[in-house]
Coordinates of C-alpha atoms in Angstrom, one line a residue:
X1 CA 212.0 20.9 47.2
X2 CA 210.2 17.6 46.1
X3 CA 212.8 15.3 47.9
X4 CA 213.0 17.5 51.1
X5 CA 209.0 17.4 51.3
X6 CA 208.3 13.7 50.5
X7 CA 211.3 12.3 53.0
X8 CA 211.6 14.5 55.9
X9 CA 208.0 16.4 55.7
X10 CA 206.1 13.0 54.5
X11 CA 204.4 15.5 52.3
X12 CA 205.3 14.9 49.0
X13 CA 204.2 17.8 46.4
X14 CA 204.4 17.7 42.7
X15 CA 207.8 19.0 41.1
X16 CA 207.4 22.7 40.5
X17 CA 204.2 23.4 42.6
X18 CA 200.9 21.3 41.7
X19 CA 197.8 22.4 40.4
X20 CA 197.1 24.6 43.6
X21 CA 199.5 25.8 45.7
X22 CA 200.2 27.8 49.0
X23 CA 200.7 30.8 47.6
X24 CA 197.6 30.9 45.0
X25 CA 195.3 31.6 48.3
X26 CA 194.5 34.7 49.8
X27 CA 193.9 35.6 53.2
X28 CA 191.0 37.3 54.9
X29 CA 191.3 40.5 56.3
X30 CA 193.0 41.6 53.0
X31 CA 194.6 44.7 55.6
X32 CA 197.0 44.2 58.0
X33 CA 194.3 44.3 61.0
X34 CA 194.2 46.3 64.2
X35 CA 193.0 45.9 67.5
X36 CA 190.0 48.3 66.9
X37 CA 189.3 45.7 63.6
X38 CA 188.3 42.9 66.4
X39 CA 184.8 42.4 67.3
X40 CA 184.8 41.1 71.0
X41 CA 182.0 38.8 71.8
X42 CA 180.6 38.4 75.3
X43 CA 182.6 35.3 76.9
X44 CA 186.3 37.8 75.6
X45 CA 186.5 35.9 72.6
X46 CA 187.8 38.0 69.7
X47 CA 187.6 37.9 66.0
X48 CA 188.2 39.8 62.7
X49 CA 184.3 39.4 60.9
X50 CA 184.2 37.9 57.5
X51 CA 183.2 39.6 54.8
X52 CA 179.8 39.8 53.9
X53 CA 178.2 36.9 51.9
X54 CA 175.6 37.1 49.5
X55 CA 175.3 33.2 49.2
X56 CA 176.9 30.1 50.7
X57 CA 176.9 27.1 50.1
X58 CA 177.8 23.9 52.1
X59 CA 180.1 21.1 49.5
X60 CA 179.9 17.6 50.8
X61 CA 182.3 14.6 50.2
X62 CA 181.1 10.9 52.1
X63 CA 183.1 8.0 53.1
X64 CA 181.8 4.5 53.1
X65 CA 183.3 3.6 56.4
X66 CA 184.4 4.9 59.9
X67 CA 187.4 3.2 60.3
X68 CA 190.4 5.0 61.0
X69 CA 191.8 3.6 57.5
X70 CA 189.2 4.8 55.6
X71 CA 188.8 7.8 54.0
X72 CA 187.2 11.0 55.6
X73 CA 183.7 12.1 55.1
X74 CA 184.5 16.6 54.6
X75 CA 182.7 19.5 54.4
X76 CA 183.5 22.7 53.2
X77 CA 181.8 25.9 53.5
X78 CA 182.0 28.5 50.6
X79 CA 180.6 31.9 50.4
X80 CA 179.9 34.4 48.0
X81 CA 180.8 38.1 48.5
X82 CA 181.9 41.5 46.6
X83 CA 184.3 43.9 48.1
X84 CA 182.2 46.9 49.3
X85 CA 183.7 50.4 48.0
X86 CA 185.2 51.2 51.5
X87 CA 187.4 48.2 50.9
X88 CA 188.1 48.6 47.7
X89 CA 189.8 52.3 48.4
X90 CA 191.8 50.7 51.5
X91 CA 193.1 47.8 49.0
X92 CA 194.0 50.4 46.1
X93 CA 193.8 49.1 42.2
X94 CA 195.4 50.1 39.0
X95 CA 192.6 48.6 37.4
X96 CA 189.8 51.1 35.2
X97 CA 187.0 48.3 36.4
X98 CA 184.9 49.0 39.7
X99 CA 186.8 45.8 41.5
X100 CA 183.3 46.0 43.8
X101 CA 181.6 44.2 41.0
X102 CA 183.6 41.0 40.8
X103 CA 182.7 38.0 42.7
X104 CA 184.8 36.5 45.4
X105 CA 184.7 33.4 47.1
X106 CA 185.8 32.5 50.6
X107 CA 185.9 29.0 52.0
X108 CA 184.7 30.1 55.7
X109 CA 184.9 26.7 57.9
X110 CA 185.4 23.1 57.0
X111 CA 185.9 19.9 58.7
X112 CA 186.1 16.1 58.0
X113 CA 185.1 13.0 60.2
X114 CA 185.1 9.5 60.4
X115 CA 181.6 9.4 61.6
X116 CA 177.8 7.0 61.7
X117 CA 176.0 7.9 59.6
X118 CA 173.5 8.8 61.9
X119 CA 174.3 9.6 66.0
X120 CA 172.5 12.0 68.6
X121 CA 175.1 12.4 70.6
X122 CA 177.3 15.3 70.6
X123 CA 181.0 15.2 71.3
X124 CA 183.5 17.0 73.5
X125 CA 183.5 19.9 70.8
X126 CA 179.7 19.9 71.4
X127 CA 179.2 19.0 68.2
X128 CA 176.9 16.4 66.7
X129 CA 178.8 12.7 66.3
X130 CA 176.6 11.6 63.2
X131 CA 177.3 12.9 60.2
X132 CA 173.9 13.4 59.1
X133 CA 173.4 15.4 62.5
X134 CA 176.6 17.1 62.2
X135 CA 175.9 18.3 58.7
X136 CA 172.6 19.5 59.6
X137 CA 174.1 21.6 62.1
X138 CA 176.8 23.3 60.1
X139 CA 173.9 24.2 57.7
X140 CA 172.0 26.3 60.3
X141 CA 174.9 27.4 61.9
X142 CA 176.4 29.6 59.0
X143 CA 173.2 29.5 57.2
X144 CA 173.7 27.8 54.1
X145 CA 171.8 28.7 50.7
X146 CA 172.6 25.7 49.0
X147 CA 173.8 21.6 50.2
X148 CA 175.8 20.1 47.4
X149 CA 176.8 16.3 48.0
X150 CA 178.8 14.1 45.6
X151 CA 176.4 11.6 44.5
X152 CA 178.3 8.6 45.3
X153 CA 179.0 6.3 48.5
X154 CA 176.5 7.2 51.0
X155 CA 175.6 11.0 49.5
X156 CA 172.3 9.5 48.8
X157 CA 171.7 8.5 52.2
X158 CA 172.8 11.3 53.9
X159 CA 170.2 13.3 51.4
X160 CA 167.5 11.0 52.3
X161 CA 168.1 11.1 55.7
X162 CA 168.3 15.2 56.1
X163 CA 165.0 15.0 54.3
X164 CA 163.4 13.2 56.4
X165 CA 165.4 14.0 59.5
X166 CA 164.9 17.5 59.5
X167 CA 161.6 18.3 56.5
X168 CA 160.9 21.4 58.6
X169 CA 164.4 23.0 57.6
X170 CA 163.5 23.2 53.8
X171 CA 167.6 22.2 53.1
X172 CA 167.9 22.9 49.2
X173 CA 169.7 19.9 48.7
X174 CA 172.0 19.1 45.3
X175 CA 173.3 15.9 44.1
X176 CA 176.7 16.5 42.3
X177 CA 177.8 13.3 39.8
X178 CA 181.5 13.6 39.8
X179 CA 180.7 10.9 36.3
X180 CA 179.4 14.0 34.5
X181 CA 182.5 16.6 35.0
X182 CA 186.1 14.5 34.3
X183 CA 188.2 12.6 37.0
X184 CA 189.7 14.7 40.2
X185 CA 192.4 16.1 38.0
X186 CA 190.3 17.8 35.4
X187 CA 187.9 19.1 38.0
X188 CA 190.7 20.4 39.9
X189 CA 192.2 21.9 37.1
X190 CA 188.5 23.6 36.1
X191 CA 188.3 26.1 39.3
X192 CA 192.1 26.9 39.0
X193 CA 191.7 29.6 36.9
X194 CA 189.8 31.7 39.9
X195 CA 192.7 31.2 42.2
X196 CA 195.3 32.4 39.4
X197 CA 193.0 35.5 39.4
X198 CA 193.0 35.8 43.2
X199 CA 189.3 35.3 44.0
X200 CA 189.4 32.6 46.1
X201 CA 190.1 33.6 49.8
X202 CA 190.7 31.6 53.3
X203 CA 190.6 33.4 57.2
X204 CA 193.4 34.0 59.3
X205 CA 192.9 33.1 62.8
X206 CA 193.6 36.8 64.1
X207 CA 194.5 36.4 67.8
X208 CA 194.0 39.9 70.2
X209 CA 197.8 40.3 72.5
X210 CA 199.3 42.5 73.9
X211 CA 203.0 43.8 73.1
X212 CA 205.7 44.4 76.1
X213 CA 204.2 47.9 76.4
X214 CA 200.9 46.7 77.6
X215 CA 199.4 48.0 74.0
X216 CA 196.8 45.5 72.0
X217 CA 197.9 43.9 69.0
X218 CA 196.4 41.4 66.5
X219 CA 198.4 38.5 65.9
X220 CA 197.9 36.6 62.5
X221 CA 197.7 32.9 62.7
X222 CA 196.5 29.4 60.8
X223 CA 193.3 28.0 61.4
X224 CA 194.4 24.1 62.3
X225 CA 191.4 23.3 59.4
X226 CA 192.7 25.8 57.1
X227 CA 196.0 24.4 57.0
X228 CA 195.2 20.6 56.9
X229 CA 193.2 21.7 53.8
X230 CA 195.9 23.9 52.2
X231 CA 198.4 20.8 52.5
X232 CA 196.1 18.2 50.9
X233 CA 195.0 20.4 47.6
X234 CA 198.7 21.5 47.3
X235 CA 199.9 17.6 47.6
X236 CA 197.4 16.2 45.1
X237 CA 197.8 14.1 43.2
X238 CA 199.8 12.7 45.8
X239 CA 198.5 13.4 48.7
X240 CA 197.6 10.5 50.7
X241 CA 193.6 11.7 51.1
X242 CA 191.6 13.7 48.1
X243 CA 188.6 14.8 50.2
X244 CA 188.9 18.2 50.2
X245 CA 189.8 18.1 46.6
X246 CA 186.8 16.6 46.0
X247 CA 184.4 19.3 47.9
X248 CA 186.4 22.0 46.2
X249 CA 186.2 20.8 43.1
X250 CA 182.5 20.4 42.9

């Protein structure tokens, strides 16, 4: 309950649920998955595939400062896909309507940093330190369709600098004024409606084990990201940081 998560979890959460909960997600696969659903890639790493995406788009909240106090710059990726008409057989529906047809959405990686905003060096995840570098790189990495930034703090600079950083990469780059759509509450409340309708998914971390018998099995687990994102969207209004709120919401 509320008093149980505020005192002993230090996660307080709105009395009965807030405007996103656990629960409204769904989790990719959509099937209980088997050890012939992995696709093994060279260095024994396994993985269940997403689904495929017919546009993604990288959502982009900055910070001000890199302090440890300060609030974090985050990134979410979100992609765009249909259930093909294998899937939807597996999955089963009462429903007269092709299910195929309606859009989904899946939020396939995220991160937040406190970060320079610009730094060539990469860290001990290999990943770019400056957040104009590291952005760049999560763009070519998925590949993103679309870079939306709130317009506010240093979303202008970081456009400015991705322009001029990397011209050659042809980033079609959005400015989102947060001004022009309601405070975090009523933008929160705006996408609700597709999770109440199930069409916003998230990806289990499906780990390939073995059972006492020696036979392969896919464990389902929480992405570390994943989690830390489901906590502070179910917490707000409360929650101690609203970044993610803010990338989701735009």
């Amino acid at each position: 309950n509320y008093a149980i998560s505020g005192q002993l979890q230090q996660n307080p959460q709105p009395r009965g649920g807030g405007i996103i909960n656990d629960d409204d997600w769904n989790i990719w696969p959509e099937w209980t998955p088997r050890a012939e659903d992995m696709t093994i890639l060279a260095d024994g790493t396994a993985y269940v595939p997403l689904p495929p995406v017919s546009h993604v788009i990288l959502v982009l909240d900055t910070a001000y400062s890199e302090k440890d106090t300060a609030d974090w710059n985050a990134c979410l990726i979100i992609g765009v896909w249909h259930r093909p008409s294998r899937l939807v057989q597996i999955i089963g529906t009462e429903d007269q309507i092709d299910d195929g047809e309606q859009p989904r959405v899946i939020v396939m990686g995220g991160w937040r940093r406190r970060c320079r905003l610009n730094d060539d060096r990469r860290g001990r995840d290999g990943r770019p330190l400056g957040l104009v570098q590291l952005v760049a790189d999560t763009a070519k990495r998925f590949p993103v369709d679309r870079i939306i930034i709130e317009d506010r703090t240093r979303g202008r600079d970081v456009r400015n600098e991705l322009r001029r950083q990397f011209a050659d990469e042809d980033f079609n780059i959005q400015m989102f004024d947060p001004k022009k759509h309601g405070d975090k509450v009523a933008r929160l409340h705006s996408v609700q409606p597709l999770f109440s309708q199930d069409l916003v998914y998230l990806p289990a971390k499906c780990v390939l084990t073995q059972n006492r018998w020696g036979e392969e099995e896919v464990e389902v687990r929480e992405f570390e990201w994943a989690r830390v994102l489901m906590d502070e969207i179910s917490a707000f209004p409360h929650a101690p940081h609203d970044d993610y709120v803010d990338d989701l919401s735009m």
